[in-house]
Coordinates of C-alpha atoms and ligand atoms in Angstrom, one line a residue:
M65 CA 0.0 0.1 -0.4
T66 CA 1.1 3.2 -0.5
I67 CA 0.4 6.0 2.1
S68 CA -0.5 9.8 0.1
H69 CA 1.0 12.6 2.0
P70 CA -0.7 15.5 1.6
C71 CA 1.4 17.9 3.4
S72 CA 4.1 17.7 2.0
K73 CA 3.6 19.4 -1.4
H74 CA 1.7 22.7 0.7
Y75 CA 4.6 22.6 3.7
D76 CA 7.8 23.0 2.0
S77 CA 9.6 24.1 5.7
I78 CA 8.6 20.8 6.7
E79 CA 10.5 19.3 3.3
A80 CA 13.7 20.3 3.0
A81 CA 14.0 20.4 7.1
V82 CA 13.0 16.4 6.4
K83 CA 15.6 16.8 3.4
A84 CA 18.8 18.5 6.1
A85 CA 17.5 15.9 8.6
Q86 CA 17.6 13.2 6.8
N87 CA 21.1 13.8 5.6
A88 CA 22.6 14.5 8.3
F89 CA 21.8 11.3 10.1
P90 CA 24.5 8.8 8.6
G91 CA 27.0 11.5 9.9
W92 CA 25.0 12.6 13.4
S93 CA 24.6 9.0 13.8
A94 CA 27.5 7.9 13.6
K95 CA 29.8 9.8 16.4
T96 CA 29.6 8.8 20.0
P97 CA 27.5 9.8 22.9
Q98 CA 31.3 11.5 23.7
E99 CA 31.3 13.0 20.4
R100 CA 27.5 14.6 21.3
S101 CA 27.7 15.2 24.2
K102 CA 30.4 17.4 23.9
I103 CA 28.2 19.4 21.1
M104 CA 25.7 19.4 23.7
S105 CA 27.5 20.2 27.2
K106 CA 28.9 23.7 24.6
L107 CA 25.2 24.3 23.8
A108 CA 24.6 24.6 27.1
D109 CA 26.8 27.2 28.5
L110 CA 25.8 29.8 25.0
I111 CA 22.4 30.1 26.3
E112 CA 23.2 29.3 29.6
E113 CA 26.1 33.0 28.8
S114 CA 22.9 34.4 27.2
L115 CA 21.2 34.5 30.1
E116 CA 19.6 37.4 30.9
S117 CA 18.7 38.4 27.0
F118 CA 17.2 34.5 26.9
A119 CA 14.6 34.8 29.7
E120 CA 13.7 38.7 28.9
A121 CA 12.5 37.8 25.2
E122 CA 10.9 34.3 27.3
S123 CA 9.2 37.1 29.2
K124 CA 8.4 39.7 26.2
D125 CA 7.2 36.8 23.9
Q126 CA 4.9 34.7 26.5
G127 CA 3.8 37.4 28.9
K128 CA 5.6 35.6 32.7
T129 CA 7.3 37.2 34.3
I130 CA 10.9 38.1 34.3
T131 CA 11.6 36.3 37.3
F132 CA 10.0 32.7 36.5
A133 CA 12.2 32.9 33.1
R134 CA 14.9 34.0 35.1
M135 CA 15.0 31.1 37.6
V136 CA 12.7 28.8 35.8
D137 CA 12.4 28.4 32.1
V138 CA 16.2 29.0 30.9
P139 CA 18.3 27.9 33.8
R140 CA 15.8 24.2 33.0
A141 CA 17.2 24.9 29.2
V142 CA 20.2 24.9 30.2
Y143 CA 19.8 21.7 32.3
N144 CA 17.9 20.2 30.5
F145 CA 21.0 20.2 27.7
R146 CA 23.6 19.2 30.6
F147 CA 21.0 16.5 31.9
F148 CA 21.0 14.6 29.4
S149 CA 24.6 15.2 28.2
S150 CA 25.5 12.5 30.3
S151 CA 22.7 10.6 31.3
I152 CA 23.8 9.5 27.8
L153 CA 26.6 8.6 28.7
H154 CA 26.0 6.5 30.8
Q155 CA 22.6 3.9 29.9
T156 CA 23.6 0.5 29.9
T157 CA 21.3 -2.2 27.6
E158 CA 20.1 -5.4 28.5
C159 CA 21.9 -9.2 28.6
T160 CA 20.9 -13.0 29.5
Q161 CA 22.6 -16.0 29.5
M162 CA 20.6 -18.8 28.6
D163 CA 23.2 -22.2 29.7
H164 CA 21.1 -24.8 29.5
M165 CA 20.2 -23.5 25.7
G166 CA 23.6 -23.4 25.0
C167 CA 23.0 -18.7 24.3
M168 CA 23.0 -15.5 25.6
H169 CA 21.2 -12.9 24.6
Y170 CA 21.5 -9.5 25.0
T171 CA 19.9 -6.2 23.5
E172 CA 20.8 -3.3 21.3
R173 CA 19.9 0.3 20.8
T174 CA 19.1 2.2 17.6
P175 CA 18.1 6.4 17.2
V176 CA 15.1 6.2 15.7
G177 CA 15.7 8.3 12.6
I178 CA 14.9 11.9 12.3
A179 CA 12.9 13.3 15.7
G180 CA 9.1 15.1 14.7
L181 CA 9.1 17.5 18.3
I182 CA 5.9 20.3 18.8
S183 CA 5.9 22.1 22.0
P184 CA 3.7 24.4 23.8
W185 CA 3.7 28.6 24.4
N186 CA 3.3 28.5 27.9
L187 CA 7.3 27.2 28.9
P188 CA 9.0 27.8 25.6
L189 CA 12.4 27.5 25.3
Y190 CA 12.2 24.7 29.0
L191 CA 9.4 22.3 27.4
L192 CA 11.7 22.1 23.4
T193 CA 15.5 22.0 24.3
W194 CA 13.4 18.9 27.4
K195 CA 12.9 17.4 24.0
I196 CA 15.2 18.2 21.5
A197 CA 18.3 17.5 24.3
P198 CA 17.3 13.6 24.6
A199 CA 16.8 13.0 21.2
V200 CA 19.9 14.6 19.7
A201 CA 21.7 12.6 23.1
C202 CA 20.3 9.5 21.4
G203 CA 21.6 10.6 17.7
N204 CA 18.3 11.3 16.3
T205 CA 17.9 14.5 14.1
V206 CA 15.6 16.4 14.9
I207 CA 12.7 18.3 13.0
A208 CA 11.3 20.8 16.2
K209 CA 8.2 22.7 15.8
P210 CA 7.9 25.2 19.0
S211 CA 4.1 26.8 19.3
E212 CA 3.6 29.8 16.7
M213 CA 2.2 31.8 20.2
T214 CA 6.4 31.8 21.4
S215 CA 9.4 30.8 19.1
V216 CA 11.5 33.4 19.8
T217 CA 13.6 31.6 21.8
A218 CA 13.9 28.8 20.2
W219 CA 15.2 31.0 17.4
M220 CA 17.1 32.2 19.7
M221 CA 18.3 29.0 19.5
C222 CA 18.9 28.6 15.9
K223 CA 21.9 30.4 15.9
L224 CA 23.8 28.8 18.5
L225 CA 23.5 25.6 17.2
N226 CA 26.8 26.2 14.4
K227 CA 28.4 27.8 17.7
A228 CA 28.7 25.1 19.5
G229 CA 29.3 22.7 17.1
F230 CA 26.5 21.0 15.9
P231 CA 26.2 20.2 11.6
P232 CA 24.1 21.6 10.0
G233 CA 20.9 19.7 9.2
V234 CA 20.6 18.5 13.2
V235 CA 19.0 20.3 14.5
N236 CA 16.0 22.4 12.1
I237 CA 13.5 24.8 14.3
V238 CA 10.5 25.1 12.0
L239 CA 8.5 28.3 12.9
G240 CA 4.6 27.8 11.9
S241 CA 1.2 27.2 12.8
G242 CA -0.1 24.2 14.1
L243 CA -2.5 23.5 11.6
K244 CA 0.7 23.7 8.9
A245 CA 4.2 23.3 10.4
G246 CA 2.1 20.7 12.6
D247 CA 0.1 18.2 10.7
A248 CA 2.5 18.5 8.1
L249 CA 5.6 16.4 10.5
V250 CA 3.4 15.2 12.6
S251 CA 2.2 13.0 8.6
H252 CA 5.5 12.8 6.9
P253 CA 6.2 8.8 6.4
E254 CA 10.4 9.6 7.0
V255 CA 9.3 10.7 10.2
S256 CA 9.4 8.5 12.6
L257 CA 8.2 9.4 16.2
I258 CA 7.0 12.0 17.6
S259 CA 6.3 13.7 21.2
F260 CA 4.1 16.1 21.8
T261 CA 3.3 18.9 24.4
G262 CA 0.3 19.7 24.0
S263 CA -3.9 20.0 25.5
T264 CA -5.6 16.2 25.5
L265 CA -7.4 17.8 21.9
T266 CA -4.7 17.8 19.6
G267 CA -2.5 15.1 21.2
Q268 CA -6.0 12.9 19.7
H269 CA -5.7 14.2 16.4
I270 CA -1.7 13.7 16.7
I271 CA -3.3 10.0 16.7
E272 CA -5.1 10.2 14.6
R273 CA -3.1 11.4 11.3
S274 CA 0.3 10.0 12.3
A275 CA -1.7 5.8 13.0
P276 CA -1.1 5.0 9.0
Y277 CA 2.2 5.1 9.6
C278 CA 2.4 3.4 12.9
K279 CA 5.0 5.9 14.8
K280 CA 6.2 5.4 17.6
L281 CA 4.1 8.4 19.2
S282 CA 4.6 10.2 22.9
L283 CA 2.1 12.5 24.6
E284 CA 2.3 14.6 27.1
L285 CA -1.3 17.1 27.4
G286 CA -3.4 18.0 29.7
G287 CA -4.0 18.1 33.8
K288 CA -7.1 19.1 35.9
N289 CA -4.3 18.5 39.2
P290 CA -5.5 17.6 42.6
A291 CA -4.7 19.4 45.3
I292 CA -5.3 16.8 48.6
I293 CA -4.6 18.7 51.7
F294 CA -5.5 17.3 55.2
E295 CA -6.8 18.6 58.8
D296 CA -2.5 17.6 60.4
A297 CA -0.8 19.2 57.4
N298 CA 1.4 22.3 58.1
L299 CA -1.0 24.9 57.2
D300 CA 2.2 27.1 56.7
E301 CA 3.5 25.7 54.3
C302 CA 1.4 23.5 52.5
I303 CA -0.7 27.8 52.0
S304 CA 2.6 29.1 50.3
A305 CA 2.9 26.1 47.6
T306 CA -0.6 25.8 47.7
V307 CA -0.5 30.0 46.7
R308 CA 3.0 28.9 44.1
S309 CA 0.9 25.7 42.8
S310 CA -1.5 27.3 41.5
F311 CA -0.4 30.4 40.2
A312 CA 2.6 30.5 39.3
N313 CA 3.0 31.4 35.5
Q314 CA -0.5 32.8 35.6
G315 CA -1.8 29.1 36.2
E316 CA -0.6 28.0 32.5
I317 CA 1.5 25.3 33.5
C318 CA 0.3 21.5 33.3
L319 CA 0.9 21.1 36.7
C320 CA -0.7 23.5 38.5
T321 CA -2.7 23.5 41.0
S322 CA -6.4 23.6 40.5
R323 CA -8.7 21.7 43.3
I324 CA -8.2 21.9 46.6
F325 CA -10.3 20.3 48.4
V326 CA -9.4 20.7 52.5
Q327 CA -10.3 18.3 55.1
R328 CA -13.6 19.8 56.9
S329 CA -12.1 20.4 60.6
I330 CA -10.1 23.2 58.7
Y331 CA -12.3 24.4 56.1
K332 CA -13.2 27.1 57.1
D333 CA -9.0 28.3 59.1
F334 CA -7.8 27.5 54.9
L335 CA -9.6 29.5 53.4
R336 CA -9.1 32.9 54.8
R337 CA -5.7 32.4 55.1
F338 CA -5.2 31.5 51.3
V339 CA -7.2 34.5 50.5
E340 CA -5.0 37.0 52.3
A341 CA -1.7 34.7 50.8
V342 CA -3.0 35.1 47.1
K343 CA -4.4 38.4 48.1
K344 CA 0.1 39.2 48.7
W345 CA 0.4 38.3 45.2
K346 CA 1.2 41.2 43.2
I347 CA 0.5 41.4 39.1
G348 CA 1.8 44.0 36.4
D349 CA 4.2 44.6 34.7
P350 CA 6.4 41.0 33.4
S351 CA 9.9 42.9 33.9
D352 CA 9.2 43.6 37.5
P353 CA 10.9 42.3 39.1
T354 CA 8.9 42.0 41.6
V355 CA 5.7 41.3 40.5
D356 CA 4.3 37.7 41.1
L357 CA 1.6 37.2 38.2
G358 CA 1.7 38.1 34.6
A359 CA 0.8 39.0 31.7
L360 CA -1.5 36.0 30.0
I361 CA -0.6 34.5 26.5
S362 CA -2.4 36.4 24.3
K363 CA -7.0 38.2 24.2
E364 CA -8.5 34.9 23.4
H365 CA -7.5 32.8 26.3
L366 CA -7.9 35.8 28.7
A367 CA -11.6 35.8 27.6
K368 CA -11.9 32.1 27.9
V369 CA -10.2 31.6 31.2
K370 CA -12.9 34.2 32.8
N371 CA -16.0 33.2 31.0
Y372 CA -15.5 30.0 33.6
I373 CA -15.8 32.4 36.2
K374 CA -19.0 34.6 35.2
K375 CA -19.9 29.5 34.5
A376 CA -18.8 29.5 38.6
E377 CA -20.7 32.4 39.2
S378 CA -23.7 31.3 37.2
E379 CA -24.4 27.9 39.1
G380 CA -24.3 29.1 42.8
A381 CA -20.7 29.7 43.9
K382 CA -18.9 32.1 45.6
I383 CA -15.5 33.4 44.0
L384 CA -13.7 34.1 47.3
Y385 CA -11.4 36.2 45.4
G386 CA -10.7 38.1 41.8
E387 CA -13.3 40.1 40.8
G388 CA -13.0 44.3 40.4
I389 CA -10.5 42.6 37.6
D390 CA -10.7 45.9 35.7
S391 CA -10.3 48.0 37.3
L392 CA -6.4 46.9 38.5
A393 CA -3.8 50.1 39.0
L394 CA -1.8 49.1 35.5
P395 CA 1.2 50.6 34.4
P396 CA 0.7 52.7 31.9
R397 CA 2.3 50.1 29.1
N398 CA -0.1 47.0 30.7
Q399 CA -3.1 48.5 30.2
N400 CA -4.2 46.6 27.7
G401 CA -2.4 43.7 28.2
Y402 CA -3.4 40.5 28.7
F403 CA -4.0 40.4 32.5
M404 CA -6.4 39.5 35.3
L405 CA -5.9 38.7 39.4
P406 CA -5.9 35.3 41.2
T407 CA -9.2 34.5 41.1
V408 CA -10.2 31.6 44.1
I409 CA -13.2 29.8 43.2
A410 CA -15.4 28.0 46.9
E411 CA -18.2 26.0 47.1
I412 CA -19.4 24.8 43.2
A413 CA -19.6 21.6 42.4
D414 CA -17.2 18.6 41.5
D415 CA -19.2 18.3 38.1
S416 CA -19.1 22.0 37.3
C417 CA -17.4 22.8 34.4
C418 CA -14.9 25.0 36.8
M419 CA -13.9 21.5 38.2
Q420 CA -13.8 19.0 35.4
D421 CA -11.7 20.9 32.0
E422 CA -9.1 22.4 32.0
I423 CA -9.1 25.8 32.4
F424 CA -5.2 26.9 31.8
G425 CA -5.5 30.5 33.9
P426 CA -4.9 31.4 37.1
I427 CA -8.6 30.3 38.6
T428 CA -8.3 27.8 42.1
C429 CA -10.9 25.8 43.1
I430 CA -11.1 25.1 46.4
T431 CA -14.0 21.7 48.1
E432 CA -14.1 20.4 51.7
F433 CA -14.5 17.2 52.8
G434 CA -15.1 14.2 54.8
T435 CA -12.6 11.1 54.3
E436 CA -10.0 9.6 52.4
E437 CA -11.7 6.8 51.1
E438 CA -14.2 9.6 49.6
V439 CA -11.2 11.8 48.3
I440 CA -9.5 9.8 47.0
R441 CA -12.4 9.0 44.8
R442 CA -13.5 13.0 43.7
A443 CA -9.2 13.4 42.9
N444 CA -9.6 11.0 40.9
G445 CA -13.4 11.9 39.3
V446 CA -12.4 13.8 36.4
K447 CA -10.4 13.2 32.1
Y448 CA -7.2 14.0 33.4
G449 CA -4.9 12.1 36.1
L450 CA -1.3 14.2 35.2
A451 CA 0.0 15.7 38.6
A452 CA -1.0 16.1 42.7
T453 CA 0.2 17.1 45.8
V454 CA -0.9 15.6 49.1
W455 CA -0.7 17.4 52.2
S456 CA -0.5 15.7 55.8
S457 CA 2.1 15.0 58.8
D458 CA 1.7 11.6 58.8
V459 CA 3.7 9.4 56.3
G460 CA 1.9 6.1 56.4
R461 CA -1.8 8.4 54.9
V462 CA 0.8 9.4 52.6
H463 CA 1.3 6.6 50.8
R464 CA -2.1 5.0 50.5
V465 CA -3.4 7.7 48.8
A466 CA -0.1 8.1 46.5
K467 CA -1.0 4.4 45.7
R468 CA -4.8 5.1 45.2
L469 CA -3.9 8.9 43.3
K470 CA -5.2 7.6 38.8
S471 CA -1.4 10.3 38.7
G472 CA 1.8 10.4 37.4
L473 CA 2.9 12.3 39.4
V474 CA 2.6 12.3 43.1
W475 CA 4.0 15.9 45.0
T476 CA 3.1 14.8 49.5
N477 CA 4.6 18.1 50.5
C478 CA 5.8 19.8 48.7
W479 CA 5.1 20.8 44.8
L480 CA 7.5 21.2 41.2
I481 CA 10.4 19.2 42.3
R482 CA 11.8 17.0 40.0
D483 CA 14.3 14.5 39.2
L484 CA 15.0 14.1 35.6
N485 CA 16.3 10.4 36.2
L486 CA 12.6 9.4 37.1
P487 CA 9.7 9.2 34.7
F488 CA 7.6 11.9 33.9
G489 CA 3.9 11.9 32.3
G490 CA -0.2 11.1 32.6
M491 CA -1.7 9.1 32.5
K492 CA -6.0 8.5 31.6
A493 CA -6.2 12.1 29.4
S494 CA -3.2 13.6 30.9
G495 CA -1.0 11.2 28.4
I496 CA 0.9 8.3 26.7
G497 CA 4.1 7.6 27.1
R498 CA 7.2 9.0 29.6
E499 CA 9.7 11.0 29.2
G500 CA 13.2 11.5 32.7
A501 CA 16.5 10.1 31.6
K502 CA 15.9 6.1 31.3
D503 CA 12.8 6.8 29.7
S504 CA 13.6 9.2 27.1
Y505 CA 16.2 6.7 26.3
E506 CA 14.6 4.0 25.1
F507 CA 11.4 6.4 23.6
F508 CA 13.9 7.8 21.3
T509 CA 15.6 5.2 20.3
E510 CA 15.4 1.3 18.4
V511 CA 15.9 -1.5 21.1
K512 CA 16.5 -4.6 19.3
T513 CA 17.0 -8.3 21.0
I514 CA 20.1 -10.4 19.4
T515 CA 20.4 -14.2 20.2
I516 CA 24.1 -15.9 20.4
K517 CA 24.2 -19.4 20.3
H518 CA 27.4 -19.9 21.4
T519 CA 27.2 -23.8 22.3
Ligands
NAD120 P1 -1.8 23.1 21.5 O1 -2.3 21.7 22.1 O2 -3.3 23.8 21.0 O3 -0.5 23.0 20.6 C1 1.1 23.1 21.1 C2 1.0 22.4 20.5 O4 1.5 21.5 18.8 C3 1.7 23.5 19.0 O5 3.1 24.4 18.5 C4 1.3 24.1 18.3 O6 1.7 24.7 16.7 C5 0.6 22.5 18.0 N1 -0.3 22.1 16.8 C6 -1.6 22.7 17.1 N2 -2.6 21.7 16.0 C7 -1.6 20.8 16.2 C8 -2.0 20.2 14.5 N3 -3.7 19.2 14.1 N4 -0.9 19.7 14.2 C9 0.5 19.0 14.6 N5 0.6 20.0 15.5 C10 -0.3 20.9 15.7 O7 -1.6 23.2 23.2 P2 -1.2 25.2 24.0 O8 -2.0 26.0 24.2 O9 -0.4 25.8 23.2 O10 -0.4 24.6 25.2 C11 -1.3 24.4 26.2 C12 -1.7 22.9 26.6 O11 -0.4 21.8 26.8 C13 -2.9 22.7 28.3 O12 -3.8 21.9 27.6 C14 -1.4 22.1 28.8 O13 -1.4 21.6 30.1 C15 -0.2 22.0 27.9 N6 0.8 20.4 28.0 C16 0.8 19.6 29.1 C17 2.7 19.2 29.4 C18 1.9 19.0 29.2 O14 3.8 17.8 30.2 N7 1.5 17.1 29.9 C19 3.7 20.7 30.0 C20 2.9 21.9 29.2 C21 2.3 22.0 28.5

């Protein structure tokens, strides 16, 4: 059967990138891990040397605060290259003996070929490099498509690739929309795998479009993440971390908390203290280092997020904080920006769209619960399963609850502490596959089992 490729004629940039990646593949895949590692480390150094200009560009392009870009986005992009440049040197393959058959088996891993990498707008360089670094470390050549909303830092990184020593054609960045460039990449027969981070809807579309080619897929999708707060939690730590987990990066992180379940005996106290802490967050000019909450990504997204507040109000929920968004005293140059107050909603039903849909903005819902059994059932009662947090000083309870949550990541008494060695990814509608040192190595290589009969 010949599989037609309708998009190739219409998207020349992807065609050109495929050709460049094909030409570069033999040379790049033949390099030793040590040689590839050296080039990747050099790129990490070069990005780090320009950290400030990358951070400024990321903040201006995305609306995030300069502090977040300086402390999180760019350092993590640097670390992605450093981490995978090191971890590729320590990967091993398997070997088993079968003495009674007189043979041994071992596995061999080889790069897959051309990797298609697609990333979203919320953590632009951070997530793009989280894919590029393991893919090239394993010997693949890549075509990476950043979000059309936030392509500036990807473009800046392009300029450093030659200087770092990447041969032409190893890393190809294609700028373009999802419907054109993204679709052409996903449905190109010569692109062997797709690593995608973005919405569940686009993920589902990618599954369909890539199905005729049986591509390897890694999909990191949306979330509707619960925080479960038991009465024995350390409330000081829990409140400041949960405000952060709800509103960091304007709530535009897939791992952000958007449903907070608080045990009945501490519910009222928690609400009061939580709202007090939220009110202290400073909203305004993203380039001001004292600002905690910057602008949302676009006018359309702001309208979508605000609409959820209206829906909650119409259902009879209580908006504890977040009103008065139009009367924000913003500096003149930000008056037309896409700003809103961090919003706290209470007295809301579990089946409300605000408790079920991924809003991906600075809105968090708080509700009370009675027992451990009840809260596990309710926390699991959404289609997503990406990340959860559990707050309790009872170690037994923490283990019990973590084990029963249908979630790819569970943080207990903390949030967002990551070890890149360990698997990252979601269950249910939050994704397919995992990424991390070993998982990415497995995803970005093909494995072959070889049997040697020796007697
Ligand atoms: P999106 O799905 O709209 O777009 C993501 C990327 O896919 C963009 O580069 C876009 O151009 C591309 N794209 C869009 N349509 C496409 C198509 N038909 N074919 C191929 N590519 C296409 O997502 P977004 O709005 O940019 O990002 C927000 C979403 O990303 C949220 O749902 C969030 O939860 C998710 N996200 C998930 C993780 C995770 O690790 N699980 C991390 C960050 C963001």
